[in-house]
Short mmCIF file of C-alpha atoms and ligand atoms in Angstrom, two decimals:
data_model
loop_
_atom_site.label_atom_id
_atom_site.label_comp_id
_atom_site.label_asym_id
_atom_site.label_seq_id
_atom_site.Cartn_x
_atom_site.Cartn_y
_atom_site.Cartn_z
CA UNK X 1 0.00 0.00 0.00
CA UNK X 2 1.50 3.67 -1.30
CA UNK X 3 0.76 6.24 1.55
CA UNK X 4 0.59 10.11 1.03
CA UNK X 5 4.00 11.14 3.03
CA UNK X 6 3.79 13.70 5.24
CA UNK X 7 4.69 17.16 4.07
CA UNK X 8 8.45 18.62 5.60
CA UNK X 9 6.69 21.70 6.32
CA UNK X 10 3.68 23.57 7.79
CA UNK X 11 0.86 24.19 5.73
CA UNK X 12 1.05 27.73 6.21
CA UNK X 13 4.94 28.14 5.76
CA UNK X 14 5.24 29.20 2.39
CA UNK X 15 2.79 31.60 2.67
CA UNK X 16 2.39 34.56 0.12
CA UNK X 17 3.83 32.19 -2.59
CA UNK X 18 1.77 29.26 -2.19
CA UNK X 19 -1.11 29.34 0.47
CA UNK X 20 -2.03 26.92 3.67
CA UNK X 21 -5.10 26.59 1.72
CA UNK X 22 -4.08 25.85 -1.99
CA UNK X 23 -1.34 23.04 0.17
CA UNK X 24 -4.05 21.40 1.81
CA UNK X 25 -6.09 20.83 -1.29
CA UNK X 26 -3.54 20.14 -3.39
CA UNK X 27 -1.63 17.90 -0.44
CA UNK X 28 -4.35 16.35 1.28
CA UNK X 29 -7.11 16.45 -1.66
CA UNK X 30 -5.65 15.87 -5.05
CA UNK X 31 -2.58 13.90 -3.79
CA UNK X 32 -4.54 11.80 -1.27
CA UNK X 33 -6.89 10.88 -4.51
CA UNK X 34 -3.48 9.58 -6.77
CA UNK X 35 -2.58 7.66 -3.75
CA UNK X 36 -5.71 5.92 -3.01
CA UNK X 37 -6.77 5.13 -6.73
CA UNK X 38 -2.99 3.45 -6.98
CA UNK X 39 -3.74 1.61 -4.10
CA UNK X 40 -7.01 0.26 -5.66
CA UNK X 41 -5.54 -0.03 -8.98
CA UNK X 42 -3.25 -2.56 -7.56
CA UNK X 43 -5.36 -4.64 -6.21
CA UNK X 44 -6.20 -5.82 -9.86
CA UNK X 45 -2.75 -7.11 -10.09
CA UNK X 46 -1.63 -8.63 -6.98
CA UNK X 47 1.88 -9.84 -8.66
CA UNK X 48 2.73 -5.89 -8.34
CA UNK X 49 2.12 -5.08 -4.90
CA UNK X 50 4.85 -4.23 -2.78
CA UNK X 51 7.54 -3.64 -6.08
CA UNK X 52 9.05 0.41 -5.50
CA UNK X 53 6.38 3.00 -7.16
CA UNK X 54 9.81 3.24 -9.76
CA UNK X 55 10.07 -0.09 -11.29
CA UNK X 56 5.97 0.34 -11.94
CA UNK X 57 6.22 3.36 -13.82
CA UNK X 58 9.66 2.17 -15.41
CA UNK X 59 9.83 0.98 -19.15
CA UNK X 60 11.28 -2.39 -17.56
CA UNK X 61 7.63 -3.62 -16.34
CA UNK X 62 4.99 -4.99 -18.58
CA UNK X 63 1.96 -3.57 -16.63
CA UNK X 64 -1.57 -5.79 -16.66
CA UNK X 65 -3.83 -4.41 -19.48
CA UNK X 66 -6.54 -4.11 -16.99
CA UNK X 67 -4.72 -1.47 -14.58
CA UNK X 68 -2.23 0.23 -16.70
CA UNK X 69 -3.83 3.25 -17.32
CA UNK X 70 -4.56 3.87 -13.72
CA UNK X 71 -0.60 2.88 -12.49
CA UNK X 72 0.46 5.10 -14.76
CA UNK X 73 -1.98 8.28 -14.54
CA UNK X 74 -2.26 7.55 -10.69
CA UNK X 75 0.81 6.22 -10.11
CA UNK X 76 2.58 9.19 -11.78
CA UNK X 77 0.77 11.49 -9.67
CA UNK X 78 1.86 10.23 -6.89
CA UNK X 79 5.57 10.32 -7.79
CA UNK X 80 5.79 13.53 -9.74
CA UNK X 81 3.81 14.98 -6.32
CA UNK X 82 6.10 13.51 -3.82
CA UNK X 83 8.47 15.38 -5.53
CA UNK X 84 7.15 18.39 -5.62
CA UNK X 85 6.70 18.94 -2.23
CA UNK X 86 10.12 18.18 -1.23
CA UNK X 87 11.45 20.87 -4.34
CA UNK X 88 10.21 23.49 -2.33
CA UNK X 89 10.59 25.14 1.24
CA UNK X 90 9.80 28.54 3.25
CA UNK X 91 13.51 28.83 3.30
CA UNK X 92 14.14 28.24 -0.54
CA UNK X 93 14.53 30.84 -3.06
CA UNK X 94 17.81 32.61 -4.11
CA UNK X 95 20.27 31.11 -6.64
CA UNK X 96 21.54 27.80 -6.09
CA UNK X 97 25.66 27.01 -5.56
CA UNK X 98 28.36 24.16 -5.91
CA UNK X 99 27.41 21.40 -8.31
CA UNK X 100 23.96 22.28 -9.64
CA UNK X 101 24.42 25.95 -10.03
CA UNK X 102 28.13 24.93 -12.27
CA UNK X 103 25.58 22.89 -14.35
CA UNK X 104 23.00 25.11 -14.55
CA UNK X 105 25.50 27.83 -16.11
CA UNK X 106 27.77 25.48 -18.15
CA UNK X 107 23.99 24.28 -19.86
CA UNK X 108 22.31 27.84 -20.20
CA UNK X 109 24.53 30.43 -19.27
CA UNK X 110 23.41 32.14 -16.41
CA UNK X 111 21.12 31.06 -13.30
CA UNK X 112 18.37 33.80 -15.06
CA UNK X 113 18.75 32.62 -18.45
CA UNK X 114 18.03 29.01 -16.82
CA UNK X 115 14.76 30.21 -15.43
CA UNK X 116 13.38 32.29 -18.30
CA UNK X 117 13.63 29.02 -20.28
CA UNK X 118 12.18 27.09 -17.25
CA UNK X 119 9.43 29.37 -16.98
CA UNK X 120 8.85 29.48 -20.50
CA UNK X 121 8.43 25.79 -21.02
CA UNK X 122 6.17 25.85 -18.11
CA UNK X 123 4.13 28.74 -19.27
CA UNK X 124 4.17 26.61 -22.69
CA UNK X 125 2.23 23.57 -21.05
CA UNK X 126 -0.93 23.38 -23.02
CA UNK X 127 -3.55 22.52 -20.24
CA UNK X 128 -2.31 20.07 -17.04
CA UNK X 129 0.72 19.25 -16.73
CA UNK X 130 4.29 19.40 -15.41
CA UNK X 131 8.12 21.23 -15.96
CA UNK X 132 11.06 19.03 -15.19
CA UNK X 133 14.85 19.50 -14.56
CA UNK X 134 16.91 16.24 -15.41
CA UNK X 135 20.17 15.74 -14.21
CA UNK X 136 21.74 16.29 -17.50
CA UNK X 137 20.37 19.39 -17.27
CA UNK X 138 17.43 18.91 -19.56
CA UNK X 139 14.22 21.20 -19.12
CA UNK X 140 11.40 18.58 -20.42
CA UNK X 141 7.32 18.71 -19.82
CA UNK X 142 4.81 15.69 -19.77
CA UNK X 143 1.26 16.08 -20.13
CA UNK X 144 -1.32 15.10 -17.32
CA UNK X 145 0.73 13.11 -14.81
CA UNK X 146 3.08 11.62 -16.99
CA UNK X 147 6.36 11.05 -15.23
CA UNK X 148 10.30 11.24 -16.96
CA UNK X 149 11.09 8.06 -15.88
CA UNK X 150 8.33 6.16 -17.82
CA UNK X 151 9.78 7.85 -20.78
CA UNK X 152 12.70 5.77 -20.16
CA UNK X 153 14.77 9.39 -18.39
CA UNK X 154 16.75 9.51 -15.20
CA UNK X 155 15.00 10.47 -12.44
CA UNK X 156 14.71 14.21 -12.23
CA UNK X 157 15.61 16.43 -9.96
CA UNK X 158 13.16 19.90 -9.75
CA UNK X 159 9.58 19.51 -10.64
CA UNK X 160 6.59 21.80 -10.71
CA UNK X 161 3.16 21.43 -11.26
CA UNK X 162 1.49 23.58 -13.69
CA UNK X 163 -2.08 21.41 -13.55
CA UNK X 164 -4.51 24.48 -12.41
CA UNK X 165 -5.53 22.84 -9.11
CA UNK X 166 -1.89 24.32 -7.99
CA UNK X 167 -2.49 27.69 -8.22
CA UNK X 168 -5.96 28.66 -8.62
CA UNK X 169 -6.97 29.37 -5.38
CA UNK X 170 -4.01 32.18 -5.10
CA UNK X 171 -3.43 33.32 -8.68
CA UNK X 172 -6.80 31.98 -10.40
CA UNK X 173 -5.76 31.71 -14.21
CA UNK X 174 -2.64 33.69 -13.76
CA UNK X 175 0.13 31.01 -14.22
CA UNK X 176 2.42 33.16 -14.83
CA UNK X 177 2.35 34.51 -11.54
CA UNK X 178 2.41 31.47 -9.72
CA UNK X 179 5.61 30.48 -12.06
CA UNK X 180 7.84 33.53 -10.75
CA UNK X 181 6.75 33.35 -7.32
CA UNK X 182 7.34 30.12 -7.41
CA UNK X 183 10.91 30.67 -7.71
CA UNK X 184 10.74 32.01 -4.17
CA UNK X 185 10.63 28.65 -2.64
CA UNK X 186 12.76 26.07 -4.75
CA UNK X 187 14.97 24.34 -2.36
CA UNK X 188 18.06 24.37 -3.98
CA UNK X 189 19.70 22.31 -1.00
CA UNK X 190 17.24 19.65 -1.84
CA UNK X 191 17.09 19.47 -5.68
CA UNK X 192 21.38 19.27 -5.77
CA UNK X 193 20.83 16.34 -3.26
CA UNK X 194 19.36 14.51 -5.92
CA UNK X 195 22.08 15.12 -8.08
CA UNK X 196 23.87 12.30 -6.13
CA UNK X 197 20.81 10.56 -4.72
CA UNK X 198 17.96 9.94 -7.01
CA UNK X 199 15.18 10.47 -6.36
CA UNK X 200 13.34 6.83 -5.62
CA UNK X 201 9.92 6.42 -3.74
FE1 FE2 H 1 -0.85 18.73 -8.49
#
């Protein structure tokens, strides 16, 4: 059984960028919902239970026909949220240093020049979806809750979430907003962690 982990902050710690309100609906709501459909997804296919959230959504497993489409739509959104949580923090912002911030110039140049393209590929989403940051130093996007690793990619290492239910509730349609505030709260610490430690759940 996949659980919904417990945020590494208070609800209302990021405050002005992202609200106690929009975290508990998009935490406890929308994230509780991946988790629990997964769960009953699974128990169509019995031979899968207990194998890492990873190897299901990897290109090495030959999913059941019967619960493949709700492993991977549920199973993704339970991995690309777990993520996301733990990409941000009320004491992120700033520019990032050491290893990622060397790639992150040698790749685009600058640290800004990195998030204009960021922020354009995630303004660029058409509909729900999600911005990633490979450890190559990619910038990809996946529709709906597709997931980089199902596309056969490493792991990533920065994620957000551009599906509406993110940001509504503080900056209605205004993605753009929500984009550069975003900014405000990336955990660099965290997202150079997984530079050496995938990310696995
Ligand atoms: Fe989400």
């Amino acid at each position: 059984m996949f659980k919904l982990p417990v945020l590494p902050y208070e609800y209302e710690s990021p405050g002005k960028h992202m609200s106690a309100e929009t975290l508990k609906y998009h935490h406890d709501k929308h994230h509780q919902a991946y988790v629990d459909k997964l769960n009953i997804a699974l128990e169509s296919a019995p031979e899968l239970q207990g194998m890492p959230l990873d190897y299901l959504l990897s290109t090495g497993v030959v999913l059941p026909d019967a619960a493949k489409k709700a492993i991977i739509n549920n199973g993704g959104g339970h991995y690309n949220h777990s993520l996301f949580w733990l990409c941000i923090s009320p004491n992120g912002g700033g520019q990032p240093s050491g290893k990622i911030a060397d790639m992150i110039i040698e790749k685009y140049g600058s640290y800004q020049k990195f998030v204009e393209e960021f922020s354009s590929k995630a303004l660029g989403v058409f509909g729900s979806g999600w911005v990633w940051l490979l450890p190559n130093g990619d910038i990809i996007t996946t529709s709906n809750q597709d997931t980089p690793i199902t596309m056969g990619l490493s792991a990533p290492i920065l994620c957000l979430d551009v599906w509406e239910h993110a940001y509504y509730i503080d900056y209605k349609n205004k993605r753009d907003d929500f984009v550069k505030s975003w900014w405000d709260i990336v955990d660099w610490e965290s997202v150079s962690s997984r530079l050496d430690t995938p990310f696995s759940i």
